[in-house]
XYZ file of C-alpha atoms in Angstrom:
444
model
C 55.534 4.062 111.712
C 51.844 3.911 110.777
C 50.657 2.157 107.635
C 49.532 5.495 106.140
C 52.975 7.042 106.695
C 54.738 3.986 105.242
C 52.656 4.160 102.072
C 53.144 7.912 101.741
C 56.926 7.498 101.979
C 56.777 4.771 99.338
C 54.661 6.889 96.975
C 57.130 9.771 97.179
C 60.144 7.460 96.679
C 58.582 5.679 93.693
C 57.278 8.840 92.024
C 60.007 11.478 92.441
C 59.354 15.020 91.188
C 55.577 14.403 90.872
C 54.680 17.004 93.505
C 51.016 17.424 92.528
C 50.547 13.653 92.781
C 52.258 13.614 96.195
C 49.981 16.450 97.337
C 46.797 14.687 96.220
C 47.779 11.350 97.786
C 48.828 12.951 101.088
C 45.603 14.920 101.376
C 43.520 11.775 100.817
C 45.566 9.436 103.025
C 45.742 11.919 105.905
C 41.970 12.210 105.987
C 41.618 8.405 105.797
C 43.777 7.787 108.880
C 40.734 7.515 111.124
C 39.316 4.759 108.867
C 42.608 2.905 108.312
C 43.640 2.884 111.975
C 40.417 1.126 113.009
C 41.443 -1.947 110.974
C 45.065 -1.303 110.054
C 46.156 -4.956 110.041
C 43.548 -5.948 107.445
C 44.266 -2.957 105.199
C 48.010 -3.624 105.422
C 47.663 -7.369 104.710
C 45.605 -6.675 101.587
C 47.934 -3.801 100.556
C 44.847 -1.675 99.960
C 46.653 1.662 100.033
C 49.500 0.466 97.810
C 46.982 -0.791 95.262
C 44.818 2.333 95.286
C 47.813 4.690 94.887
C 49.370 2.713 92.032
C 47.702 3.174 88.616
C 46.544 0.028 86.857
C 48.154 1.365 83.692
C 50.128 4.419 82.526
C 50.456 5.069 78.797
C 52.903 7.690 77.477
C 53.404 8.407 73.786
C 54.733 10.949 71.298
C 52.348 13.012 69.200
C 53.886 14.304 65.933
C 51.884 16.800 63.852
C 52.473 19.449 61.170
C 51.843 23.147 61.846
C 50.602 25.742 59.320
C 54.186 26.567 58.307
C 54.861 22.958 57.328
C 57.057 22.415 60.404
C 56.736 19.063 62.183
C 56.036 19.493 65.893
C 56.265 16.785 68.568
C 54.283 16.741 71.821
C 53.882 14.143 74.518
C 50.578 12.384 75.251
C 49.420 10.519 78.355
C 46.596 8.319 79.556
C 46.573 7.112 83.157
C 44.049 4.345 83.840
C 44.020 4.458 87.616
C 41.202 2.269 88.894
C 38.504 0.140 87.253
C 37.170 -1.280 90.534
C 33.681 0.170 90.086
C 33.495 0.630 86.304
C 35.340 1.568 83.115
C 37.977 4.291 83.433
C 36.417 7.744 83.141
C 38.141 11.107 83.184
C 39.012 14.037 80.975
C 41.808 14.925 78.588
C 43.777 18.097 79.360
C 45.728 19.963 76.659
C 47.982 22.512 78.370
C 51.736 23.274 78.413
C 51.903 22.372 82.126
C 50.797 18.786 81.546
C 53.208 16.086 82.667
C 52.864 12.583 84.085
C 52.635 13.797 87.694
C 49.755 16.165 86.959
C 47.851 13.501 85.016
C 48.394 11.020 87.874
C 47.126 13.510 90.473
C 44.033 14.155 88.361
C 43.451 10.435 87.790
C 43.841 9.656 91.491
C 41.330 12.355 92.441
C 38.989 11.016 89.763
C 38.706 7.636 91.521
C 36.991 9.199 94.535
C 35.064 11.799 92.562
C 33.546 9.138 90.321
C 32.778 6.936 93.312
C 30.848 9.781 94.961
C 28.549 10.184 91.955
C 27.029 6.760 92.682
C 27.491 5.846 89.016
C 29.494 2.783 87.834
C 32.620 4.556 86.565
C 36.280 4.141 87.515
C 39.067 6.707 87.597
C 41.339 7.809 84.767
C 42.810 10.926 83.180
C 44.854 11.910 80.153
C 46.183 14.757 78.081
C 49.156 16.390 76.448
C 51.544 19.324 76.810
C 50.074 20.682 73.541
C 48.700 24.229 73.839
C 45.612 24.846 71.664
C 45.729 28.566 72.509
C 46.632 30.579 69.406
C 46.532 27.563 67.097
C 44.410 27.493 63.938
C 41.527 25.046 63.622
C 43.595 23.074 61.110
C 46.539 22.807 63.531
C 44.244 21.679 66.364
C 42.690 19.089 64.048
C 46.129 17.812 62.978
C 47.200 17.439 66.589
C 43.953 15.762 67.697
C 44.072 13.275 64.840
C 47.666 12.318 65.673
C 46.846 12.078 69.396
C 43.890 9.770 68.767
C 45.880 7.615 66.318
C 47.780 6.346 69.376
C 45.152 6.723 72.105
C 42.455 4.690 70.312
C 44.287 1.435 71.152
C 43.592 1.898 74.846
C 40.014 3.217 75.015
C 36.493 1.959 74.288
C 32.908 2.443 75.460
C 33.245 -0.329 78.078
C 36.978 0.129 78.752
C 37.921 3.797 79.057
C 35.781 6.792 78.127
C 37.684 10.117 78.039
C 36.050 13.553 78.084
C 37.183 17.172 77.942
C 39.130 19.219 80.471
C 41.294 22.359 80.248
C 42.072 23.030 76.570
C 39.705 20.318 75.345
C 36.253 21.620 74.441
C 33.676 20.788 71.797
C 36.039 21.495 68.898
C 38.732 19.145 70.185
C 36.277 16.396 71.165
C 34.813 16.534 67.642
C 38.210 16.106 65.982
C 39.167 13.308 68.402
C 35.889 11.474 67.891
C 36.065 11.765 64.112
C 39.520 10.180 64.103
C 38.465 7.376 66.483
C 35.526 6.571 64.217
C 37.702 6.718 61.098
C 40.277 4.294 62.524
C 37.955 1.801 64.225
C 34.812 2.019 62.119
C 32.845 2.166 65.371
C 30.144 4.716 66.166
C 30.052 4.333 69.934
C 30.025 6.401 73.105
C 33.801 6.303 73.543
C 34.091 10.043 74.278
C 31.773 12.329 76.220
C 31.249 16.031 75.711
C 30.341 15.342 72.074
C 28.285 17.722 69.956
C 24.518 17.366 70.117
C 24.358 16.230 66.470
C 26.457 13.119 67.100
C 25.572 11.694 70.503
C 26.245 14.531 72.941
C 24.053 15.309 75.928
C 22.141 18.463 76.683
C 23.383 20.134 79.901
C 26.919 18.687 79.513
C 28.418 22.120 78.811
C 26.767 23.568 81.912
C 27.145 20.495 84.132
C 30.300 21.146 86.166
C 29.412 24.762 86.894
C 25.776 24.001 87.651
C 26.754 21.035 89.836
C 29.212 23.196 91.764
C 26.481 25.680 92.637
C 23.931 22.948 93.443
C 26.241 21.371 96.037
C 27.289 24.794 97.374
C 23.609 25.582 97.893
C 23.126 22.265 99.760
C 26.152 22.965 101.964
C 24.846 26.427 102.824
C 21.322 25.139 103.518
C 22.677 22.452 105.871
C 24.415 25.209 107.814
C 21.496 27.619 108.036
C 22.530 29.885 105.183
C 21.434 30.544 101.585
C 23.046 31.637 98.339
C 20.452 34.277 97.447
C 21.681 37.791 98.110
C 25.310 36.744 98.584
C 28.354 38.169 96.764
C 30.354 35.513 94.920
C 33.929 35.680 93.627
C 34.765 33.231 90.828
C 38.159 32.538 89.267
C 38.539 31.262 85.711
C 36.454 32.076 82.660
C 36.040 28.708 80.972
C 32.991 26.450 80.980
C 33.049 25.771 84.721
C 33.361 29.432 85.723
C 30.831 30.705 83.180
C 28.086 28.239 84.097
C 28.770 28.418 87.826
C 28.233 32.163 87.476
C 25.061 31.615 85.469
C 23.507 29.234 87.996
C 24.603 31.369 90.980
C 22.903 34.381 89.395
C 19.756 32.347 88.718
C 19.658 31.501 92.423
C 19.888 35.163 93.405
C 23.624 35.624 94.043
C 25.751 38.468 92.677
C 28.917 37.357 90.866
C 31.544 40.110 90.739
C 34.689 38.572 89.228
C 36.203 36.272 86.606
C 39.800 35.664 85.563
C 42.169 33.970 83.148
C 45.883 33.195 83.173
C 46.760 36.877 82.536
C 44.678 38.611 85.198
C 41.183 39.216 86.576
C 38.229 41.570 86.237
C 36.175 42.994 89.080
C 32.719 44.338 88.271
C 30.903 45.615 91.380
C 27.667 45.893 89.370
C 27.778 42.144 88.696
C 29.357 40.233 85.829
C 27.660 40.545 82.426
C 27.702 36.893 81.342
C 26.639 37.576 77.775
C 29.728 39.735 77.353
C 31.968 37.064 78.924
C 30.541 34.397 76.610
C 31.119 36.613 73.571
C 34.756 37.164 74.590
C 35.647 33.639 75.730
C 33.360 31.304 73.758
C 32.989 33.168 70.462
C 36.163 35.243 70.042
C 38.384 33.068 72.268
C 39.767 36.330 73.645
C 41.246 37.401 76.985
C 39.270 38.478 80.043
C 40.850 41.976 80.000
C 38.597 42.726 77.005
C 35.670 42.683 79.451
C 36.962 45.800 81.237
C 37.577 47.495 77.888
C 33.902 46.978 76.999
C 32.244 47.679 80.369
C 32.853 50.946 82.207
C 31.959 49.603 85.668
C 34.676 46.925 85.551
C 38.354 47.148 86.333
C 41.049 44.776 85.091
C 44.103 43.816 87.145
C 47.063 42.050 85.619
C 48.346 38.968 87.446
C 47.154 37.343 90.655
C 44.762 38.873 93.165
C 41.192 37.766 92.479
C 40.925 36.489 96.078
C 41.475 40.001 97.483
C 37.949 40.979 96.377
C 35.527 41.009 99.359
C 32.857 38.303 99.079
C 30.634 35.884 100.967
C 31.346 32.824 98.810
C 34.445 31.941 96.760
C 34.377 29.461 93.867
C 37.888 28.696 92.493
C 37.302 27.383 88.962
C 40.647 27.835 87.200
C 43.460 25.366 87.945
C 45.365 23.485 90.659
C 46.962 25.358 93.564
C 45.637 28.772 92.502
C 44.487 29.614 96.041
C 47.221 29.588 98.707
C 47.364 30.234 102.448
C 47.673 34.023 102.093
C 44.655 34.023 99.772
C 42.704 31.963 102.312
C 43.554 34.422 105.092
C 42.542 37.363 102.902
C 39.214 35.750 102.015
C 38.456 35.155 105.689
C 39.454 38.718 106.645
C 37.204 40.115 103.916
C 34.110 38.262 105.116
C 34.128 35.056 103.057
C 32.477 32.172 104.923
C 32.230 29.469 102.241
C 34.538 28.051 99.545
C 33.684 25.324 97.037
C 36.128 24.060 94.420
C 35.086 24.086 90.778
C 38.586 23.157 89.580
C 40.663 20.114 90.555
C 42.639 20.804 93.761
C 42.683 24.609 93.293
C 43.433 25.177 96.989
C 46.829 24.340 98.435
C 46.944 21.995 101.421
C 47.785 24.936 103.700
C 44.754 26.872 102.427
C 42.481 23.861 102.903
C 43.708 23.390 106.482
C 43.122 27.092 107.183
C 39.510 26.899 105.970
C 38.813 23.902 108.218
C 40.605 25.329 111.265
C 38.745 28.636 110.973
C 35.245 27.190 110.681
C 34.801 28.216 107.050
C 32.527 25.965 105.020
C 34.698 24.183 102.464
C 33.705 21.644 99.794
C 36.633 19.943 98.000
C 36.727 19.536 94.232
C 36.267 15.775 94.210
C 32.736 16.398 95.509
C 32.042 19.944 94.320
C 32.999 19.529 90.670
C 31.690 15.987 90.222
C 28.722 17.255 88.206
C 30.749 17.208 84.995
C 31.731 13.567 85.150
C 28.271 12.628 86.457
C 26.682 14.166 83.371
C 29.305 12.474 81.192
C 28.107 9.171 82.649
C 24.540 10.205 81.837
C 25.729 10.854 78.259
C 27.161 7.312 78.209
C 23.749 5.978 79.295
C 21.988 7.891 76.525
C 24.508 6.610 73.949
C 24.002 3.001 75.092
C 20.228 3.344 74.807
C 20.351 5.371 71.548
C 18.295 8.014 73.339
C 18.473 11.741 73.939
C 17.031 13.235 77.108
C 15.775 16.817 77.396
C 17.787 19.561 79.079
C 15.333 19.520 81.985
C 15.640 15.731 82.426
C 19.446 15.823 82.537
C 19.512 18.921 84.755
C 17.087 17.296 87.177
C 19.232 14.132 87.375
C 22.351 16.269 87.854
C 20.712 18.276 90.639
C 19.703 15.096 92.465
C 23.182 13.583 92.073
C 24.759 16.687 93.666
C 22.233 16.599 96.529
C 23.077 12.912 97.050
C 26.833 13.625 96.978
C 26.452 16.246 99.701
C 24.429 13.782 101.760
C 27.122 11.075 101.436
C 29.898 13.526 102.315
C 27.970 14.935 105.279
C 27.045 11.493 106.616
C 30.611 10.175 106.309
C 31.981 13.175 108.216
C 29.421 12.679 110.991
C 30.020 8.900 111.143
C 33.610 9.534 112.219
C 32.816 12.564 114.438
C 34.325 14.952 111.885
C 31.210 17.053 111.406
C 31.584 19.814 108.781
C 34.956 18.419 107.681
C 33.745 17.823 104.154
C 37.283 17.071 102.924
C 37.456 13.983 105.129
C 33.817 13.155 104.398
C 34.366 13.178 100.627
C 37.522 11.094 100.825
C 36.027 8.554 103.236
C 32.749 8.140 101.329
C 34.547 7.728 98.006
C 37.204 5.397 99.448
C 34.852 3.015 101.253
C 32.866 2.234 98.099
C 35.998 1.611 95.998
C 37.622 -0.576 98.666
C 34.474 -2.679 99.040
C 34.558 -3.307 95.283
C 38.308 -4.071 95.330
C 37.919 -6.593 98.144
C 34.973 -8.285 96.441
C 37.019 -8.811 93.259
C 40.076 -10.353 94.919
C 43.666 -9.284 94.332
C 43.513 -7.580 90.940
């Protein structure tokens, strides 16, 4: 049995029921086979794969809080500190009912390679809770965040572990979390990113993941003799990533015709009205079906199906495993030639394999959505220097980082004769940097 297969068996045996984690590890290790097999004895002797698939630390804790009816509620909190080989742990906090240890571990594992690709000195981590902020009052969200941070603060710090936002954790939640950290520790430091502009946040952070997604999509298209201008784009999701991916795609001349949420999706053949989406999702915190109620040209469909809309480019920006093999086949049949992931692992393994086998351009999330964490690292730099850069300065740095990520991914795929296999390229480029750092630091 090969070393890769041995480690994969061990990961599954040691982490039963964590299917998302198994999926993420298998996808990475399969694409690394070509690298591992060239020097398998050395990798095996140093237990490189065992070390990189085992988190340095997993913290799990209860989060008690009081709702508006005076009832005590109890949720579960997590922080997985996966790898500090190239810098302090960095990765978001996700508040969503689906959160469990396996999902946080899959996200943290992906974060190792994503953060490596940015070229910035940040390691991989992730955290969150099964708390659902949807439908909660501001006071309830504050109560939860304060209780969550009362435990989490022991494990984080500006040079140790710097969390950020993710699904269910936006500016409101980051503010409450930061206020509690400061209250407990007495420290005013860059321990969280995604902060408000009045207390150490960075311009462009809100837009960063969506903008970065479109910047790298544009690079991928250019490298393959195509352009984004004039193309029809289907986007899933309607949070920060989806909204600002749509905004940047429109600025570059594309036509975005869809957005979705967990209830259903809207299709607007005239092109999505982003101001209306922002009013519904960012101001009213409403549901995407309200878009169709307000705009005559749009139609709303309950449930799944956003990938049945004909398009040239698809940008999945909602959640993991939202795009399966049947969706991939439908996209291809309807003329889609490029897919780039704005969410973390939104395509199933079968869908990913289909894209690659059918010569569709495909950029995995660990490269395509790295703009968010890259800009978080830029926020850390500004906090350390007590400086605030302009929107244009941060956007320019972000754009260059995404261009550089595409270059690394492209070069790694070509180095191993896997041209246009950007999944393998992203995994190999991210892995080689982390392993070099691990080997330089000895067995830690």
